[in-house]
mmCIF file of C-alpha atoms and ligand atoms in Angstrom:
data_model
loop_
_atom_site.group_PDB
_atom_site.id
_atom_site.type_symbol
_atom_site.label_atom_id
_atom_site.label_comp_id
_atom_site.label_asym_id
_atom_site.label_seq_id
_atom_site.Cartn_x
_atom_site.Cartn_y
_atom_site.Cartn_z
ATOM 1 C CA MET A 1 24.169 15.646 -14.705
ATOM 2 C CA SER A 2 24.429 11.923 -13.899
ATOM 3 C CA TYR A 3 21.339 9.784 -13.274
ATOM 4 C CA PHE A 4 22.039 9.726 -9.533
ATOM 5 C CA GLU A 5 22.690 13.466 -9.144
ATOM 6 C CA ASP A 6 19.385 14.127 -10.888
ATOM 7 C CA ALA A 7 17.657 11.516 -8.678
ATOM 8 C CA GLN A 8 19.028 13.127 -5.514
ATOM 9 C CA LYS A 9 17.607 16.490 -6.554
ATOM 10 C CA LYS A 10 14.237 15.010 -7.466
ATOM 11 C CA TYR A 11 14.077 12.981 -4.230
ATOM 12 C CA GLU A 12 14.444 16.160 -2.208
ATOM 13 C CA GLN A 13 11.785 17.924 -4.309
ATOM 14 C CA LEU A 14 9.297 15.090 -3.795
ATOM 15 C CA LYS A 15 9.157 15.923 -0.072
ATOM 16 C CA HIS A 16 7.223 19.066 -0.988
ATOM 17 C CA LYS A 17 5.035 17.645 -3.772
ATOM 18 C CA GLU A 18 1.337 17.391 -2.922
ATOM 19 C CA ASN A 19 0.625 14.055 -4.591
ATOM 20 C CA VAL A 20 3.432 11.540 -4.878
ATOM 21 C CA LEU A 21 2.827 8.428 -6.975
ATOM 22 C CA ILE A 22 5.185 5.543 -6.271
ATOM 23 C CA LEU A 23 5.435 2.405 -8.393
ATOM 24 C CA SER A 24 6.593 -0.432 -6.146
ATOM 25 C CA VAL A 25 8.016 -3.850 -6.944
ATOM 26 C CA GLU A 26 8.048 -6.917 -4.656
ATOM 27 C CA SER A 27 9.654 -10.258 -5.605
ATOM 28 C CA SER A 28 11.307 -11.514 -2.409
ATOM 29 C CA CYS A 29 9.724 -14.979 -2.400
ATOM 30 C CA ASP A 30 7.044 -16.527 -4.604
ATOM 31 C CA GLU A 31 4.743 -13.577 -5.349
ATOM 32 C CA THR A 32 5.517 -11.235 -8.236
ATOM 33 C CA SER A 33 3.818 -7.993 -7.324
ATOM 34 C CA ILE A 34 3.683 -4.415 -8.595
ATOM 35 C CA ALA A 35 1.562 -1.632 -7.112
ATOM 36 C CA LEU A 36 0.849 2.053 -7.638
ATOM 37 C CA VAL A 37 0.402 3.861 -4.333
ATOM 38 C CA GLU A 38 -0.296 7.545 -3.770
ATOM 39 C CA ASN A 39 1.051 9.355 -0.704
ATOM 40 C CA GLY A 40 1.718 6.097 1.143
ATOM 41 C CA ARG A 41 -1.966 5.479 1.804
ATOM 42 C CA ARG A 42 -4.060 5.242 -1.366
ATOM 43 C CA VAL A 43 -3.652 2.072 -3.434
ATOM 44 C CA LEU A 44 -4.477 2.677 -7.100
ATOM 45 C CA SER A 45 -3.530 -0.880 -8.050
ATOM 46 C CA ASN A 46 -1.829 -3.853 -6.417
ATOM 47 C CA ILE A 47 -1.300 -6.798 -8.751
ATOM 48 C CA VAL A 48 -0.054 -10.006 -7.120
ATOM 49 C CA SER A 49 0.865 -12.929 -9.351
ATOM 50 C CA SER A 50 1.191 -15.939 -7.065
ATOM 51 C CA GLN A 51 3.303 -19.005 -7.832
ATOM 52 C CA ILE A 52 1.681 -21.111 -5.114
ATOM 53 C CA ASP A 53 0.307 -23.687 -7.561
ATOM 54 C CA ILE A 54 3.787 -24.288 -8.994
ATOM 55 C CA HIS A 55 5.623 -24.604 -5.647
ATOM 56 C CA LYS A 56 2.832 -26.720 -4.161
ATOM 57 C CA LEU A 57 4.104 -29.593 -6.322
ATOM 58 C CA TYR A 58 7.402 -29.532 -4.375
ATOM 59 C CA GLY A 59 5.974 -28.921 -0.891
ATOM 60 C CA GLY A 60 7.672 -25.506 -0.578
ATOM 61 C CA VAL A 61 9.279 -22.679 -2.529
ATOM 62 C CA VAL A 62 12.054 -23.805 -4.912
ATOM 63 C CA PRO A 63 14.281 -20.691 -5.214
ATOM 64 C CA GLU A 64 15.452 -21.240 -8.797
ATOM 65 C CA ILE A 65 11.907 -21.862 -10.036
ATOM 66 C CA ALA A 66 10.713 -18.749 -8.172
ATOM 67 C CA SER A 67 13.342 -16.573 -9.920
ATOM 68 C CA ARG A 68 12.464 -17.933 -13.370
ATOM 69 C CA ASN A 69 8.779 -17.299 -12.843
ATOM 70 C CA HIS A 70 9.387 -13.753 -11.614
ATOM 71 C CA ILE A 71 11.226 -13.086 -14.902
ATOM 72 C CA LYS A 72 8.363 -14.624 -16.871
ATOM 73 C CA ASN A 73 5.639 -12.688 -15.053
ATOM 74 C CA ILE A 74 7.028 -9.292 -14.176
ATOM 75 C CA THR A 75 6.370 -7.297 -17.359
ATOM 76 C CA GLY A 76 2.782 -8.581 -17.549
ATOM 77 C CA VAL A 77 2.275 -7.618 -13.890
ATOM 78 C CA LEU A 78 3.573 -4.100 -14.664
ATOM 79 C CA ASP A 79 1.166 -3.699 -17.602
ATOM 80 C CA GLU A 80 -1.742 -4.849 -15.456
ATOM 81 C CA ALA A 81 -0.788 -2.545 -12.563
ATOM 82 C CA LEU A 82 -0.662 0.512 -14.846
ATOM 83 C CA LEU A 83 -3.892 -0.426 -16.597
ATOM 84 C CA LYS A 84 -5.785 -1.006 -13.341
ATOM 85 C CA ALA A 85 -4.564 2.335 -11.932
ATOM 86 C CA ASN A 86 -5.358 4.072 -15.215
ATOM 87 C CA LYS A 87 -1.854 5.582 -15.257
ATOM 88 C CA THR A 88 1.142 5.559 -17.591
ATOM 89 C CA LEU A 89 4.829 5.314 -16.752
ATOM 90 C CA ASP A 90 5.079 9.097 -17.231
ATOM 91 C CA ASP A 91 2.887 9.608 -14.158
ATOM 92 C CA ILE A 92 5.363 7.836 -11.827
ATOM 93 C CA ASP A 93 7.345 10.004 -9.357
ATOM 94 C CA ALA A 94 9.601 7.255 -7.989
ATOM 95 C CA VAL A 95 10.194 3.503 -8.208
ATOM 96 C CA ALA A 96 10.474 1.505 -4.962
ATOM 97 C CA VAL A 97 11.685 -2.071 -4.638
ATOM 98 C CA THR A 98 12.221 -4.694 -1.962
ATOM 99 C CA TYR A 99 15.999 -5.258 -1.809
ATOM 100 C CA GLY A 100 15.853 -7.727 1.149
ATOM 101 C CA ALA A 101 15.198 -9.890 3.041
ATOM 102 C CA GLY A 102 14.340 -12.880 0.904
ATOM 103 C CA LEU A 103 15.617 -15.312 -1.717
ATOM 104 C CA ILE A 104 18.583 -13.711 -3.491
ATOM 105 C CA GLY A 105 17.695 -14.867 -7.004
ATOM 106 C CA ALA A 106 14.066 -13.830 -6.586
ATOM 107 C CA LEU A 107 14.986 -10.424 -5.134
ATOM 108 C CA LEU A 108 17.464 -9.756 -7.943
ATOM 109 C CA VAL A 109 14.702 -9.979 -10.547
ATOM 110 C CA GLY A 110 12.725 -7.212 -8.853
ATOM 111 C CA VAL A 111 15.807 -5.115 -8.062
ATOM 112 C CA ASN A 112 17.093 -5.191 -11.653
ATOM 113 C CA PHE A 113 13.642 -4.533 -13.064
ATOM 114 C CA ALA A 114 13.184 -1.538 -10.748
ATOM 115 C CA LYS A 115 16.650 -0.181 -11.508
ATOM 116 C CA THR A 116 15.966 -0.350 -15.235
ATOM 117 C CA LEU A 117 12.604 1.394 -14.843
ATOM 118 C CA ALA A 118 13.992 4.137 -12.594
ATOM 119 C CA TYR A 119 16.897 4.791 -14.953
ATOM 120 C CA ALA A 120 14.703 4.829 -18.071
ATOM 121 C CA LEU A 121 12.127 7.131 -16.436
ATOM 122 C CA LYS A 122 14.802 9.321 -14.783
ATOM 123 C CA VAL A 123 13.093 9.045 -11.387
ATOM 124 C CA PRO A 124 14.490 8.195 -7.918
ATOM 125 C CA LEU A 125 14.926 4.541 -6.951
ATOM 126 C CA ILE A 126 13.972 3.663 -3.342
ATOM 127 C CA ALA A 127 15.449 0.528 -1.734
ATOM 128 C CA VAL A 128 12.938 -0.841 0.781
ATOM 129 C CA SER A 129 13.271 -3.426 3.556
ATOM 130 C CA HIS A 130 10.591 -6.101 3.234
ATOM 131 C CA VAL A 131 10.148 -6.104 7.013
ATOM 132 C CA HIS A 132 9.392 -2.377 7.070
ATOM 133 C CA GLY A 133 7.004 -3.016 4.180
ATOM 134 C CA HIS A 134 4.940 -5.411 6.305
ATOM 135 C CA ILE A 135 4.534 -2.648 8.898
ATOM 136 C CA GLY A 136 3.649 -0.202 6.088
ATOM 137 C CA ALA A 137 0.694 -2.424 5.114
ATOM 138 C CA ASN A 138 -1.107 -0.973 8.114
ATOM 139 C CA TYR A 139 -0.947 2.590 6.788
ATOM 140 C CA ILE A 140 -3.065 1.373 3.876
ATOM 141 C CA SER A 141 -5.583 -0.503 6.015
ATOM 142 C CA HIS A 142 -5.873 2.251 8.655
ATOM 143 C CA ALA A 143 -5.964 5.792 7.267
ATOM 144 C CA GLU A 144 -5.757 7.297 10.776
ATOM 145 C CA LEU A 145 -2.806 5.212 12.023
ATOM 146 C CA THR A 146 0.338 7.158 12.939
ATOM 147 C CA PRO A 147 3.414 6.188 14.995
ATOM 148 C CA PRO A 148 4.406 5.700 17.761
ATOM 149 C CA PHE A 149 3.051 2.190 18.329
ATOM 150 C CA LEU A 150 4.114 -1.344 19.188
ATOM 151 C CA CYS A 151 4.249 -3.877 16.350
ATOM 152 C CA LEU A 152 4.009 -7.650 16.426
ATOM 153 C CA MET A 153 5.834 -8.804 13.290
ATOM 154 C CA VAL A 154 4.933 -12.382 12.360
ATOM 155 C CA SER A 155 5.979 -13.668 8.949
ATOM 156 C CA GLY A 156 7.735 -16.606 7.349
ATOM 157 C CA GLY A 157 11.069 -14.869 7.840
ATOM 158 C CA HIS A 158 10.591 -12.881 11.050
ATOM 159 C CA THR A 159 8.980 -13.092 14.460
ATOM 160 C CA ALA A 160 9.601 -9.947 16.447
ATOM 161 C CA ILE A 161 8.219 -7.319 18.759
ATOM 162 C CA VAL A 162 9.190 -3.904 17.436
ATOM 163 C CA GLU A 163 8.754 -0.453 18.905
ATOM 164 C CA VAL A 164 7.881 1.839 16.004
ATOM 165 C CA LYS A 165 8.965 5.231 17.348
ATOM 166 C CA ASP A 166 8.357 7.014 14.058
ATOM 167 C CA TYR A 167 7.635 5.986 10.437
ATOM 168 C CA CYS A 168 11.291 5.114 9.893
ATOM 169 C CA ASP A 169 12.587 4.721 13.439
ATOM 170 C CA PHE A 170 12.428 1.150 14.717
ATOM 171 C CA ASN A 171 13.612 -0.414 17.961
ATOM 172 C CA LEU A 172 13.728 -4.200 18.237
ATOM 173 C CA LEU A 173 12.414 -5.304 21.644
ATOM 174 C CA GLY A 174 12.330 -9.056 21.065
ATOM 175 C CA THR A 175 12.924 -11.571 18.305
ATOM 176 C CA THR A 176 13.033 -15.297 17.758
ATOM 177 C CA VAL A 177 16.230 -17.027 18.781
ATOM 178 C CA ASP A 178 15.612 -19.844 16.299
ATOM 179 C CA ASP A 179 12.658 -20.486 13.922
ATOM 180 C CA SER A 180 10.082 -17.925 12.907
ATOM 181 C CA VAL A 181 6.483 -18.715 13.810
ATOM 182 C CA GLY A 182 5.642 -18.939 10.076
ATOM 183 C CA GLU A 183 8.313 -21.607 9.569
ATOM 184 C CA CYS A 184 6.832 -23.483 12.514
ATOM 185 C CA PHE A 185 3.303 -23.401 11.012
ATOM 186 C CA ASP A 186 4.694 -24.556 7.650
ATOM 187 C CA LYS A 187 6.698 -27.427 9.173
ATOM 188 C CA VAL A 188 3.750 -28.680 11.251
ATOM 189 C CA ALA A 189 1.537 -28.497 8.161
ATOM 190 C CA ARG A 190 4.032 -30.533 6.210
ATOM 191 C CA VAL A 191 4.264 -33.283 8.828
ATOM 192 C CA LEU A 192 0.451 -33.438 8.843
ATOM 193 C CA GLY A 193 0.503 -33.875 5.051
ATOM 194 C CA LEU A 194 -1.132 -30.501 4.359
ATOM 195 C CA SER A 195 -0.146 -28.710 1.185
ATOM 196 C CA TYR A 196 2.014 -25.580 0.802
ATOM 197 C CA PRO A 197 1.636 -22.883 2.110
ATOM 198 C CA GLY A 198 1.020 -24.577 5.427
ATOM 199 C CA GLY A 199 -0.111 -21.690 7.634
ATOM 200 C CA PRO A 200 -3.531 -21.080 6.052
ATOM 201 C CA ASN A 201 -4.193 -24.848 5.940
ATOM 202 C CA ILE A 202 -3.430 -25.264 9.653
ATOM 203 C CA ASP A 203 -5.728 -22.303 10.329
ATOM 204 C CA ARG A 204 -8.544 -23.989 8.347
ATOM 205 C CA LEU A 205 -8.046 -27.502 9.791
ATOM 206 C CA ALA A 206 -7.747 -26.226 13.377
ATOM 207 C CA LYS A 207 -11.337 -24.992 13.170
ATOM 208 C CA GLU A 208 -12.479 -28.631 12.894
ATOM 209 C CA GLY A 209 -10.343 -29.803 15.830
ATOM 210 C CA LYS A 210 -10.216 -29.623 19.630
ATOM 211 C CA ASN A 211 -7.433 -28.361 21.874
ATOM 212 C CA THR A 212 -6.901 -31.770 23.508
ATOM 213 C CA VAL A 213 -3.469 -32.989 22.411
ATOM 214 C CA LYS A 214 -0.691 -32.760 24.994
ATOM 215 C CA PHE A 215 2.716 -32.432 23.357
ATOM 216 C CA ASN A 216 5.938 -33.117 25.257
ATOM 217 C CA TYR A 217 6.679 -29.405 25.468
ATOM 218 C CA LYS A 218 7.319 -26.675 28.011
ATOM 219 C CA THR A 219 7.090 -22.982 27.081
ATOM 220 C CA PRO A 220 10.711 -21.730 26.839
ATOM 221 C CA LEU A 221 12.245 -18.272 27.445
ATOM 222 C CA LYS A 222 9.858 -17.153 30.161
ATOM 223 C CA ASP A 223 11.256 -13.766 31.307
ATOM 224 C CA THR A 224 12.173 -12.172 28.012
ATOM 225 C CA LEU A 225 10.459 -10.749 24.954
ATOM 226 C CA ASN A 226 12.448 -13.148 22.769
ATOM 227 C CA PHE A 227 10.692 -16.121 21.223
ATOM 228 C CA SER A 228 11.720 -19.703 20.534
ATOM 229 C CA PHE A 229 9.609 -21.855 18.244
ATOM 230 C CA SER A 230 11.913 -24.756 17.394
ATOM 231 C CA GLY A 231 11.007 -26.682 20.573
ATOM 232 C CA LEU A 232 7.299 -26.504 19.791
ATOM 233 C CA LYS A 233 7.935 -27.519 16.195
ATOM 234 C CA THR A 234 9.992 -30.551 17.297
ATOM 235 C CA ALA A 235 7.427 -31.567 19.927
ATOM 236 C CA VAL A 236 4.617 -31.629 17.341
ATOM 237 C CA VAL A 237 6.748 -33.460 14.767
ATOM 238 C CA ASN A 238 7.765 -36.061 17.398
ATOM 239 C CA TYR A 239 4.142 -36.530 18.489
ATOM 240 C CA VAL A 240 3.030 -37.233 14.908
ATOM 241 C CA HIS A 241 5.979 -39.540 14.161
ATOM 242 C CA ASN A 242 5.428 -41.499 17.403
ATOM 243 C CA CYS A 243 1.754 -42.027 16.572
ATOM 244 C CA GLU A 244 2.634 -43.136 13.044
ATOM 245 C CA GLN A 245 5.357 -45.539 14.238
ATOM 246 C CA LYS A 246 3.025 -47.129 16.782
ATOM 247 C CA GLY A 247 0.193 -47.245 14.264
ATOM 248 C CA ALA A 248 -1.867 -45.233 16.776
ATOM 249 C CA ASP A 249 -4.873 -43.275 15.546
ATOM 250 C CA PHE A 250 -4.694 -39.493 15.929
ATOM 251 C CA SER A 251 -6.758 -36.583 14.748
ATOM 252 C CA LYS A 252 -4.882 -34.207 12.441
ATOM 253 C CA ALA A 253 -7.447 -31.529 13.216
ATOM 254 C CA ASP A 254 -6.827 -31.882 16.969
ATOM 255 C CA VAL A 255 -3.051 -31.680 16.433
ATOM 256 C CA ALA A 256 -3.482 -28.558 14.273
ATOM 257 C CA CYS A 257 -5.785 -26.957 16.825
ATOM 258 C CA SER A 258 -3.610 -27.788 19.852
ATOM 259 C CA PHE A 259 -0.441 -26.596 18.104
ATOM 260 C CA GLN A 260 -2.106 -23.369 16.976
ATOM 261 C CA GLU A 261 -3.318 -22.669 20.533
ATOM 262 C CA LEU A 262 0.226 -22.989 21.920
ATOM 263 C CA ALA A 263 1.848 -20.931 19.151
ATOM 264 C CA THR A 264 -0.696 -18.117 19.365
ATOM 265 C CA ASP A 265 -0.670 -18.121 23.209
ATOM 266 C CA GLU A 266 3.063 -17.564 23.066
ATOM 267 C CA LEU A 267 2.707 -14.649 20.635
ATOM 268 C CA VAL A 268 -0.158 -13.024 22.508
ATOM 269 C CA SER A 269 1.296 -13.335 25.999
ATOM 270 C CA LYS A 270 4.677 -11.784 25.066
ATOM 271 C CA THR A 271 3.028 -9.072 22.989
ATOM 272 C CA MET A 272 0.702 -8.075 25.819
ATOM 273 C CA THR A 273 3.649 -7.949 28.251
ATOM 274 C CA ALA A 274 5.461 -5.641 25.837
ATOM 275 C CA CYS A 275 2.287 -3.627 25.292
ATOM 276 C CA LYS A 276 2.109 -2.357 28.885
ATOM 277 C CA ASN A 277 3.571 1.011 27.866
ATOM 278 C CA PHE A 278 1.882 1.271 24.483
ATOM 279 C CA PRO A 279 -1.726 2.261 23.830
ATOM 280 C CA LYS A 280 -1.576 1.073 20.189
ATOM 281 C CA LEU A 281 -0.695 -2.395 18.850
ATOM 282 C CA VAL A 282 -0.155 -3.086 15.154
ATOM 283 C CA VAL A 283 0.161 -6.557 13.598
ATOM 284 C CA ALA A 284 2.275 -7.221 10.504
ATOM 285 C CA GLY A 285 3.201 -10.201 8.306
ATOM 286 C CA GLY A 286 1.657 -13.360 6.863
ATOM 287 C CA VAL A 287 0.879 -15.069 10.182
ATOM 288 C CA GLY A 288 -1.109 -11.929 11.014
ATOM 289 C CA ALA A 289 -3.770 -13.485 8.778
ATOM 290 C CA ASN A 290 -4.236 -16.317 11.304
ATOM 291 C CA SER A 291 -7.840 -16.214 12.494
ATOM 292 C CA ARG A 292 -7.122 -17.508 15.998
ATOM 293 C CA LEU A 293 -4.270 -15.040 16.550
ATOM 294 C CA ARG A 294 -6.508 -12.181 15.429
ATOM 295 C CA GLU A 295 -9.308 -13.380 17.713
ATOM 296 C CA LYS A 296 -7.035 -13.717 20.774
ATOM 297 C CA LEU A 297 -5.399 -10.328 20.200
ATOM 298 C CA GLU A 298 -8.814 -8.680 19.880
ATOM 299 C CA ILE A 299 -9.834 -10.060 23.271
ATOM 300 C CA ALA A 300 -6.508 -9.344 25.004
ATOM 301 C CA CYS A 301 -6.354 -5.772 23.661
ATOM 302 C CA LYS A 302 -9.953 -5.097 24.666
ATOM 303 C CA ASN A 303 -9.250 -6.358 28.207
ATOM 304 C CA ASN A 304 -6.113 -4.227 28.494
ATOM 305 C CA GLY A 305 -7.382 -1.010 26.926
ATOM 306 C CA VAL A 306 -5.057 -1.294 23.928
ATOM 307 C CA LYS A 307 -6.239 -0.147 20.473
ATOM 308 C CA LEU A 308 -5.550 -2.970 18.006
ATOM 309 C CA TYR A 309 -4.754 -2.463 14.311
ATOM 310 C CA LEU A 310 -4.932 -5.580 12.122
ATOM 311 C CA PRO A 311 -4.005 -5.289 8.446
ATOM 312 C CA ASP A 312 -6.621 -6.354 5.879
ATOM 313 C CA LEU A 313 -6.056 -10.008 5.027
ATOM 314 C CA LYS A 314 -4.860 -9.201 1.491
ATOM 315 C CA TYR A 315 -2.123 -6.947 2.921
ATOM 316 C CA CYS A 316 -0.869 -9.499 5.502
ATOM 317 C CA THR A 317 0.944 -11.707 3.010
ATOM 318 C CA ASP A 318 3.470 -10.444 0.475
ATOM 319 C CA ASN A 319 2.343 -7.639 -1.839
ATOM 320 C CA ALA A 320 3.881 -4.563 -3.472
ATOM 321 C CA ALA A 321 1.378 -2.051 -2.074
ATOM 322 C CA MET A 322 2.941 -2.318 1.389
ATOM 323 C CA ILE A 323 6.363 -1.565 -0.169
ATOM 324 C CA GLY A 324 4.942 1.524 -1.898
ATOM 325 C CA ALA A 325 3.332 2.647 1.373
ATOM 326 C CA ILE A 326 6.507 2.592 3.470
ATOM 327 C CA ALA A 327 8.606 3.923 0.552
ATOM 328 C CA TYR A 328 6.627 7.181 0.754
ATOM 329 C CA TYR A 329 7.721 7.602 4.388
ATOM 330 C CA TYR A 330 11.341 6.691 3.489
ATOM 331 C CA MET A 331 11.149 9.563 0.978
ATOM 332 C CA LYS A 332 9.711 11.960 3.585
ATOM 333 C CA ALA A 333 12.523 10.985 5.994
ATOM 334 C CA GLY A 334 15.130 11.352 3.238
ATOM 335 C CA ILE A 335 16.342 7.747 3.478
ATOM 336 C CA GLY A 336 16.443 4.765 1.081
ATOM 337 C CA LEU A 337 17.514 6.574 -2.102
ATOM 338 C CA ALA A 338 19.597 4.062 -4.084
ATOM 339 C CA ASP A 339 21.942 4.366 -7.018
ATOM 340 C CA LEU A 340 22.290 1.853 -9.835
ATOM 341 C CA SER A 341 24.717 -0.295 -7.845
ATOM 342 C CA LEU A 342 21.820 -1.463 -5.638
ATOM 343 C CA THR A 343 21.853 -5.208 -5.118
ATOM 344 C CA ALA A 344 19.791 -7.763 -3.192
ATOM 345 C CA SER A 345 20.361 -8.845 0.396
ATOM 346 C CA ALA A 346 19.231 -12.192 1.849
ATOM 347 C CA THR A 347 18.863 -10.700 5.326
ATOM 348 C CA VAL A 348 18.056 -7.276 6.737
ATOM 349 C CA SER A 349 18.103 -6.046 10.291
ATOM 350 C CA ILE A 350 14.993 -4.350 11.665
HETATM 351 O O1 LIG B 1 4.726 -12.354 5.388
HETATM 352 P P1 LIG B 1 4.716 -13.544 4.529
HETATM 353 O O2 LIG B 1 3.747 -13.598 3.385
HETATM 354 O O3 LIG B 1 6.131 -13.805 3.906
HETATM 355 C C1 LIG B 1 7.322 -13.556 4.562
HETATM 356 O O4 LIG B 1 7.742 -12.379 4.562
HETATM 357 O O5 LIG B 1 7.873 -14.512 5.118
HETATM 358 O O6 LIG B 1 4.486 -14.760 5.500
HETATM 359 C C2 LIG B 1 4.390 -16.075 5.034
HETATM 360 C C3 LIG B 1 4.064 -16.960 6.211
HETATM 361 C C4 LIG B 1 4.069 -18.434 5.825
HETATM 362 O O7 LIG B 1 4.811 -19.135 6.811
HETATM 363 C C5 LIG B 1 2.605 -18.795 5.852
HETATM 364 O O8 LIG B 1 2.369 -20.156 6.147
HETATM 365 C C6 LIG B 1 2.098 -17.874 6.964
HETATM 366 O O9 LIG B 1 2.756 -16.652 6.710
HETATM 367 N N1 LIG B 1 0.633 -17.678 6.945
HETATM 368 C C7 LIG B 1 -0.178 -18.100 7.938
HETATM 369 C C8 LIG B 1 -1.505 -17.774 7.548
HETATM 370 N N2 LIG B 1 -1.440 -17.162 6.316
HETATM 371 C C9 LIG B 1 -0.119 -17.109 5.978
HETATM 372 N N3 LIG B 1 0.104 -18.704 9.111
HETATM 373 C C10 LIG B 1 -0.926 -18.998 9.917
HETATM 374 N N4 LIG B 1 -2.222 -18.753 9.600
HETATM 375 C C11 LIG B 1 -2.548 -18.140 8.432
HETATM 376 N N5 LIG B 1 -3.843 -17.891 8.143
HETATM 377 ZN ZN1 LIG B 2 6.684 -11.105 3.729
#
């Protein structure tokens, strides 16, 4: 029997196994991460080796450097993940990996590593969408959470409002027509001279500022659930450049605060419009760690009788546990099983 025929049989059998242990691999950007997750909910280990200090020197992620560091780190991350979970490779029922979206070179490291592991262990290989993984993070943080629900997806790569009809049934209600909100945070941080990654630094600096700066900006795309963030990004960049050219004094903290208010208002107002028919709202992705966004959503959901689910901060940004969580539901739904021809994809659709 070939590797894949055997994997197909085992994948089907896993649906009926009481405890399913998935080893998951995530390397789509600048975090090398491996986790062991049981039944999509219980994290036995989640090791994240961050390259932030390296990429900080260049003001953003350098794809080639990210790939090289994934190669350097990945076996050590595997050893640590197994040790922390107190498991051996023989305990693993399936290997899951992010195949997209992300940086091709970075993704390929994880994909090839996972393929090798799955083949050597003779276990199924599950190809997981990174975007679905971000939603899956919530199944770890909230043991009682089940679909259907509405999801606000806010990461460096995506900004979207998604109807999650079932664990593996997604319906895109709105998306950005240009930049993602994460890109916008990162660009504004850069123009303010804040270090990479920009989002958390804007969040921190905004706490010291006031919402007093008026940018030359009008909220676009009023009657739709689609977003546009490039206009806001340009307005903030122009404001800072104008001040610098004129030698005018300005407060970076006030700019950060005023920008963050506009960006989060936009996210919250569209999400609450979309939420009218949904009693449950789930947040996913790195920008979901933003303290002001979390605060505003808490208030808006309370006022509108919507139950809000925010992922734990450590599961907002990239990690392998979220990939292992959603991979379990892929398995239950009978989707995602990959053969050894699996390759990486720079983009994925929701
Ligand atoms: O989900 P993520 O880790 O990676 C992608 O899948 O893209 O998201 C990364 C994005 C970056 O743009 C980063 O600046 C932003 O999430 N981010 C934040 C915060 N923490 C991370 N943005 C605003 N406030 C934060 N606290
Ligand atoms: Zn991500």
